[in-house]
């Protein structure tokens, strides 16, 4: 005995590991074993290679690294004997995956073993090849495998058939070589060969239309005949699965027939009889029988129309659905999804049962059933179905609520017959599961409410009631807060009562209570608080009696930690305190939100950028009466007929509109980009406490090249106007302008004035330094424009705005822009506006980045760029170098 | 197509893993962690299917072991249950009423048997008798090789003694 070999047997090692009480003990045992195995490996010990490999596999299963054993597998495979090869191949399949280069080394051994005289060794090699072969190996060894499809022993033929499946999946080009040998396998009697042969034909049809045509023309009849024989064969214990002879063979035949019959009337016709026979004669008591029936139903649904068979199939599904076995019900639901396309009416008949399945205790069944119900909803049944689902929402599991809520919202939005019903249902959902409702859903609800003037009173009262009982549902609170802010007086005065309503008595202070609670509740997030704050300001004007109380609430937030809230409370406080005369105008009701724009935006159908004309109008002199940007015009509801329709769509329109987009960065950039909006006073109003623009997205890009980025410039406009839309109405009249400027006076002139000055001086700086935009890169279909700006006071830094346009007719997805700069330049890339680039120049992607040239004035900027994207799923890579930057950067 | 086969004990210990699709070692341990959590926590009366990352995992519990197979959405779940049962019956015949310990100490044999049932994630043989015969033939090849090795080493021992 070799004294250096590891002493323990496999069994002893497993025992030792199992005896370990802690993970640390186990690690110690494994470490010791690994050390001895390593020693044996480095000594090239052959006697115990077998045992060591087995040990390694066990250790591998426990999750420890075993890469040092990989070469041992190859050595073991290369040795002559069957036992060594057997364990070697097992190790190969277990310890390696097809990505490892080591695998290439085994190709030669595999080739030899595929030609071995011992058929069991051939079998080992086929099995390993079938389980782990890579595309390269597939190419190298395909001829051997093809030859083995005709081997004398059927057990090798079946292995070769499955191995061929792996090969054609890895290299579809090789499919044609396998078509005729595969067809030959279909004539065999051996079940193993038939099963694998039929499977091979099925996979060939999937990768090659040539194969599909071939089998369809030459084999359909033969297959039907063989299946008939199998179905009618007498009981045979060898293939028995709980009373059914070889269900696996049945299923594979049915699956191949399905592919052959799909889209081919003749082939479908040919198999009608046998399908009917399988559907009627298969015993449905055991799982094996049901597996066949399930496959048969799927085939009937997929092949060309035969109404008689389909009735049969739907009946089987009906039986499945009422089965008490959960597995059978699950597959029934699964299949009914497919059946909808074929016969929706028949599926509708099972609606009640399916609805019951939505309430099942089994999550897998619930999920299937919910998806099915979603497909079954139409205008005629939407009301009862929604009612059922909402009723269930009350009692469903927490983890199911999210899915269920999303589906209900989507059903209600899609099929709602009238607005009141829509609002009712949404309020129910919000009260029940408001925390699961996605933002765009409650945004849409607000748009709908705003567009239903006759329901304003009804809605606000319903919301008031709901919020009393379900105040913990965040999105319900938000909608309620918004509506109370807008329609508070309807709440108090019971305006616009519908017949079905019971009148309620709400005092003005009750309404303020709701807002105060929302404002103070510790679980409220910043969005809710901000919405409450705005609503409070609105109520302060509508309910003069509560004005003082509102003021007190607002004042409490002057010292808030969230900048946005702090800033707004200061502003609002000053409005209440000092500007009573303009307040009513400031807090007028929001104009009706445009449904079409909003829904279009949700669908993403509008081009993401605004036309240049909008952008250029930003250059109008400051402080003019007519706000220049089209969206602003629209929002402010000015009566300028020639105002273009708002075409901005990116960014969250509604959030902007509501002024609740309070993530710190956008809000800062919003205020600092305000100057070009054409309303100086607004800028002043909003620039309180804003850090100097240098730190944020400087306002300069808009000044120097107005056409470039209309997205970012419009978004702040929207935001701006949201807070102060009535305010700017005021601005448009010359008389109103001065009081607003005065707004700042009482606050902190020391703080705001330098800001203003800084900005003014920035403007003059920037106006002096305008760099021309360049076409930085242009290929066949892709154009990249750079426009430049300099942040004030920092000549080394340049802000570059890249605009990408796609001139081809295909959408570019997964669009990524990368840039590299020389060592003396620093580069900072901001995220791109989108990662998909619409076709035909129909919009663009913009990306901003900042370069700092440490050798400014000595060396010019240079840049290498790389653009990667996908066209029709194909990766495309474009690269280039940019040297022609304007001088002075 | 079956993407992988897992045998997990009720305690979450892995007893056998076989991967027919490409998963890196890292992904493999992640899959094991996710799935054993999902499957072991399911009650006894629920259906045997778990939807997972766009695939379906069909599992069945036999005594203390969960047999799991992952397949495509469109595959026949009921058939996979039959394949699992087929595998279990063959193990049972081979070991003579199989238990978890058999599979721990003879894990390599369980792999050999699985390799006679599935290749490339597809079913290879529907006859339990054929599988048993093939395994027995290969085991006997192993025995004869051992005997030969013994006689040779005996001969060497004898030769060195003289």
PDB file of C-alpha atoms in Angstrom, chain A residues 10-11 14-15 18 26 54 57-58 60-61 82-83 86-87 90 93-99 118 120 124 127 130-131 155 158-159 162 165-166 169 190-192 195-196 199 203 238-242 246 248 251-252 255 287-288 290-291 294-295 298 326-328 330-331 334 361-362 364-365 367-368, chain B residues 1 13-25 27-28 42 45-51 56 73-79 81-83 85-86 89 101 104-108 111-112 115-130 133-135 137-139 141-142 145-146:
ATOM      1  CA  UNK A  10     -15.264   7.310   0.601  1.00  0.00           C
ATOM      2  CA  UNK A  11     -17.742   5.834   3.034  1.00  0.00           C
ATOM      3  CA  UNK A  14     -19.022  10.731   4.243  1.00  0.00           C
ATOM      4  CA  UNK A  15     -19.548   9.368   7.730  1.00  0.00           C
ATOM      5  CA  UNK A  18     -22.129  13.622   8.599  1.00  0.00           C
ATOM      6  CA  UNK A  26     -17.355  20.151   8.602  1.00  0.00           C
ATOM      7  CA  UNK A  54     -15.651  10.220  -5.817  1.00  0.00           C
ATOM      8  CA  UNK A  57     -17.738  14.940  -6.106  1.00  0.00           C
ATOM      9  CA  UNK A  58     -19.229  14.592  -2.680  1.00  0.00           C
ATOM     10  CA  UNK A  60     -18.438  19.509  -4.527  1.00  0.00           C
ATOM     11  CA  UNK A  61     -22.059  18.719  -3.731  1.00  0.00           C
ATOM     12  CA  UNK A  82     -14.110   1.022 -17.858  1.00  0.00           C
ATOM     13  CA  UNK A  83     -14.204   1.783 -14.094  1.00  0.00           C
ATOM     14  CA  UNK A  86     -16.964   5.756 -15.689  1.00  0.00           C
ATOM     15  CA  UNK A  87     -15.965   7.791 -12.668  1.00  0.00           C
ATOM     16  CA  UNK A  90     -19.184  11.381 -14.003  1.00  0.00           C
ATOM     17  CA  UNK A  93     -20.234  16.179 -15.901  1.00  0.00           C
ATOM     18  CA  UNK A  94     -20.386  17.149 -12.258  1.00  0.00           C
ATOM     19  CA  UNK A  95     -17.330  19.276 -11.658  1.00  0.00           C
ATOM     20  CA  UNK A  96     -17.121  21.121 -14.973  1.00  0.00           C
ATOM     21  CA  UNK A  97     -19.533  23.202 -16.919  1.00  0.00           C
ATOM     22  CA  UNK A  98     -19.314  23.896 -20.608  1.00  0.00           C
ATOM     23  CA  UNK A  99     -17.648  27.253 -20.140  1.00  0.00           C
ATOM     24  CA  UNK A 118     -16.830  -1.651 -25.761  1.00  0.00           C
ATOM     25  CA  UNK A 120     -20.648   0.706 -22.552  1.00  0.00           C
ATOM     26  CA  UNK A 124     -20.463   6.811 -21.322  1.00  0.00           C
ATOM     27  CA  UNK A 127     -23.922  10.543 -22.186  1.00  0.00           C
ATOM     28  CA  UNK A 130     -25.070  14.928 -24.520  1.00  0.00           C
ATOM     29  CA  UNK A 131     -24.965  16.544 -21.108  1.00  0.00           C
ATOM     30  CA  UNK A 155     -29.226   1.405 -26.301  1.00  0.00           C
ATOM     31  CA  UNK A 158     -31.121   6.076 -28.192  1.00  0.00           C
ATOM     32  CA  UNK A 159     -28.199   7.772 -26.467  1.00  0.00           C
ATOM     33  CA  UNK A 162     -30.447  12.509 -27.422  1.00  0.00           C
ATOM     34  CA  UNK A 165     -30.530  16.966 -29.801  1.00  0.00           C
ATOM     35  CA  UNK A 166     -27.862  18.725 -27.793  1.00  0.00           C
ATOM     36  CA  UNK A 169     -29.434  22.966 -30.262  1.00  0.00           C
ATOM     37  CA  UNK A 190     -37.581  -0.454 -29.307  1.00  0.00           C
ATOM     38  CA  UNK A 191     -39.380   2.015 -27.046  1.00  0.00           C
ATOM     39  CA  UNK A 192     -36.228   3.775 -25.913  1.00  0.00           C
ATOM     40  CA  UNK A 195     -38.959   7.909 -27.557  1.00  0.00           C
ATOM     41  CA  UNK A 196     -35.614   9.483 -28.279  1.00  0.00           C
ATOM     42  CA  UNK A 199     -37.892  13.713 -29.500  1.00  0.00           C
ATOM     43  CA  UNK A 203     -36.315  19.313 -31.872  1.00  0.00           C
ATOM     44  CA  UNK A 238     -42.352  -3.528 -18.776  1.00  0.00           C
ATOM     45  CA  UNK A 239     -43.671  -0.101 -19.785  1.00  0.00           C
ATOM     46  CA  UNK A 240     -46.450   0.159 -17.285  1.00  0.00           C
ATOM     47  CA  UNK A 241     -46.910   3.447 -15.450  1.00  0.00           C
ATOM     48  CA  UNK A 242     -49.869   3.029 -13.095  1.00  0.00           C
ATOM     49  CA  UNK A 246     -45.676   3.943 -21.747  1.00  0.00           C
ATOM     50  CA  UNK A 248     -43.931   8.928 -22.223  1.00  0.00           C
ATOM     51  CA  UNK A 251     -46.820  12.151 -25.038  1.00  0.00           C
ATOM     52  CA  UNK A 252     -43.854  12.440 -27.376  1.00  0.00           C
ATOM     53  CA  UNK A 255     -46.113  16.534 -29.251  1.00  0.00           C
ATOM     54  CA  UNK A 287     -51.750  11.095 -13.258  1.00  0.00           C
ATOM     55  CA  UNK A 288     -50.208   9.205 -16.171  1.00  0.00           C
ATOM     56  CA  UNK A 290     -54.103  12.829 -17.333  1.00  0.00           C
ATOM     57  CA  UNK A 291     -50.629  13.653 -18.584  1.00  0.00           C
ATOM     58  CA  UNK A 294     -53.286  17.128 -21.235  1.00  0.00           C
ATOM     59  CA  UNK A 295     -50.861  16.686 -24.107  1.00  0.00           C
ATOM     60  CA  UNK A 298     -52.845  20.870 -26.318  1.00  0.00           C
ATOM     61  CA  UNK A 326     -54.551  20.598  -7.367  1.00  0.00           C
ATOM     62  CA  UNK A 327     -52.089  19.517 -10.040  1.00  0.00           C
ATOM     63  CA  UNK A 328     -54.870  18.795 -12.471  1.00  0.00           C
ATOM     64  CA  UNK A 330     -53.327  23.896 -12.257  1.00  0.00           C
ATOM     65  CA  UNK A 331     -52.762  22.414 -15.696  1.00  0.00           C
ATOM     66  CA  UNK A 334     -52.764  26.741 -17.819  1.00  0.00           C
ATOM     67  CA  UNK A 361     -54.976  28.482  -0.904  1.00  0.00           C
ATOM     68  CA  UNK A 362     -52.276  27.458  -3.378  1.00  0.00           C
ATOM     69  CA  UNK A 364     -49.376  28.655  -7.999  1.00  0.00           C
ATOM     70  CA  UNK A 365     -53.062  28.095  -8.743  1.00  0.00           C
ATOM     71  CA  UNK A 367     -51.491  33.122  -9.963  1.00  0.00           C
ATOM     72  CA  UNK A 368     -52.623  31.091 -12.971  1.00  0.00           C
TER      73      UNK A 368
ATOM     74  CA  UNK B   1     -36.511  19.902 -21.783  1.00  0.00           C
ATOM     75  CA  UNK B  13     -29.383  19.472   2.275  1.00  0.00           C
ATOM     76  CA  UNK B  14     -28.535  18.832  -1.328  1.00  0.00           C
ATOM     77  CA  UNK B  15     -28.334  15.148  -2.173  1.00  0.00           C
ATOM     78  CA  UNK B  16     -27.970  15.256  -5.941  1.00  0.00           C
ATOM     79  CA  UNK B  17     -27.741  17.965  -8.577  1.00  0.00           C
ATOM     80  CA  UNK B  18     -27.610  17.498 -12.291  1.00  0.00           C
ATOM     81  CA  UNK B  19     -27.481  20.456 -14.647  1.00  0.00           C
ATOM     82  CA  UNK B  20     -28.459  20.089 -18.280  1.00  0.00           C
ATOM     83  CA  UNK B  21     -28.380  23.806 -19.064  1.00  0.00           C
ATOM     84  CA  UNK B  22     -25.606  26.273 -18.528  1.00  0.00           C
ATOM     85  CA  UNK B  23     -25.385  27.549 -14.959  1.00  0.00           C
ATOM     86  CA  UNK B  24     -22.175  28.849 -13.451  1.00  0.00           C
ATOM     87  CA  UNK B  25     -21.189  27.548 -10.021  1.00  0.00           C
ATOM     88  CA  UNK B  27     -25.751  30.604 -10.215  1.00  0.00           C
ATOM     89  CA  UNK B  28     -26.072  26.982  -9.169  1.00  0.00           C
ATOM     90  CA  UNK B  42     -44.960  24.683   0.593  1.00  0.00           C
ATOM     91  CA  UNK B  45     -51.783  19.609  -0.159  1.00  0.00           C
ATOM     92  CA  UNK B  46     -50.661  22.220  -2.652  1.00  0.00           C
ATOM     93  CA  UNK B  47     -49.927  21.468  -6.284  1.00  0.00           C
ATOM     94  CA  UNK B  48     -46.514  20.158  -7.206  1.00  0.00           C
ATOM     95  CA  UNK B  49     -45.542  23.060  -9.403  1.00  0.00           C
ATOM     96  CA  UNK B  50     -43.684  26.220  -8.565  1.00  0.00           C
ATOM     97  CA  UNK B  51     -43.307  29.010 -11.075  1.00  0.00           C
ATOM     98  CA  UNK B  56     -41.588  25.730 -13.893  1.00  0.00           C
ATOM     99  CA  UNK B  73     -43.228  26.874 -19.182  1.00  0.00           C
ATOM    100  CA  UNK B  74     -44.729  24.985 -22.095  1.00  0.00           C
ATOM    101  CA  UNK B  75     -43.625  21.510 -21.014  1.00  0.00           C
ATOM    102  CA  UNK B  76     -46.026  18.943 -19.660  1.00  0.00           C
ATOM    103  CA  UNK B  77     -45.843  19.180 -15.871  1.00  0.00           C
ATOM    104  CA  UNK B  78     -47.820  16.012 -15.337  1.00  0.00           C
ATOM    105  CA  UNK B  79     -45.356  14.097 -17.446  1.00  0.00           C
ATOM    106  CA  UNK B  81     -44.134  14.050 -12.338  1.00  0.00           C
ATOM    107  CA  UNK B  82     -44.201  10.699 -14.072  1.00  0.00           C
ATOM    108  CA  UNK B  83     -40.518  10.982 -14.937  1.00  0.00           C
ATOM    109  CA  UNK B  85     -41.756   8.699 -10.297  1.00  0.00           C
ATOM    110  CA  UNK B  86     -40.033   6.588 -12.952  1.00  0.00           C
ATOM    111  CA  UNK B  89     -39.079   3.418  -8.929  1.00  0.00           C
ATOM    112  CA  UNK B 101     -28.933   7.135   3.375  1.00  0.00           C
ATOM    113  CA  UNK B 104     -25.910   9.696   0.464  1.00  0.00           C
ATOM    114  CA  UNK B 105     -23.432   6.869   0.606  1.00  0.00           C
ATOM    115  CA  UNK B 106     -23.968   5.736  -2.961  1.00  0.00           C
ATOM    116  CA  UNK B 107     -24.533   9.098  -4.524  1.00  0.00           C
ATOM    117  CA  UNK B 108     -22.410   8.142  -7.529  1.00  0.00           C
ATOM    118  CA  UNK B 111     -25.946   9.603 -10.776  1.00  0.00           C
ATOM    119  CA  UNK B 112     -25.218   6.538 -12.918  1.00  0.00           C
ATOM    120  CA  UNK B 115     -27.627   9.048 -16.620  1.00  0.00           C
ATOM    121  CA  UNK B 116     -29.447   5.990 -17.924  1.00  0.00           C
ATOM    122  CA  UNK B 117     -32.794   7.802 -17.655  1.00  0.00           C
ATOM    123  CA  UNK B 118     -32.008  11.319 -18.843  1.00  0.00           C
ATOM    124  CA  UNK B 119     -29.524  12.707 -21.333  1.00  0.00           C
ATOM    125  CA  UNK B 120     -29.442  16.332 -22.433  1.00  0.00           C
ATOM    126  CA  UNK B 121     -32.500  16.909 -20.266  1.00  0.00           C
ATOM    127  CA  UNK B 122     -34.630  14.493 -22.264  1.00  0.00           C
ATOM    128  CA  UNK B 123     -36.031  11.110 -21.320  1.00  0.00           C
ATOM    129  CA  UNK B 124     -33.968   8.229 -22.614  1.00  0.00           C
ATOM    130  CA  UNK B 125     -35.681   5.046 -21.545  1.00  0.00           C
ATOM    131  CA  UNK B 126     -39.194   4.245 -20.439  1.00  0.00           C
ATOM    132  CA  UNK B 127     -38.521   0.653 -19.469  1.00  0.00           C
ATOM    133  CA  UNK B 128     -37.404   0.144 -15.896  1.00  0.00           C
ATOM    134  CA  UNK B 129     -36.222  -3.328 -16.811  1.00  0.00           C
ATOM    135  CA  UNK B 130     -33.872  -2.027 -19.495  1.00  0.00           C
ATOM    136  CA  UNK B 133     -30.224  -4.381 -16.993  1.00  0.00           C
ATOM    137  CA  UNK B 134     -27.862  -1.693 -18.302  1.00  0.00           C
ATOM    138  CA  UNK B 135     -26.801  -0.631 -14.810  1.00  0.00           C
ATOM    139  CA  UNK B 137     -24.140  -4.903 -16.859  1.00  0.00           C
ATOM    140  CA  UNK B 138     -21.941  -1.908 -16.098  1.00  0.00           C
ATOM    141  CA  UNK B 139     -21.651  -2.824 -12.430  1.00  0.00           C
ATOM    142  CA  UNK B 141     -17.922  -4.751 -15.727  1.00  0.00           C
ATOM    143  CA  UNK B 142     -16.671  -2.899 -12.682  1.00  0.00           C
ATOM    144  CA  UNK B 145     -12.157  -5.150 -13.507  1.00  0.00           C
ATOM    145  CA  UNK B 146     -11.698  -5.221  -9.733  1.00  0.00           C
TER     146      UNK B 146
END
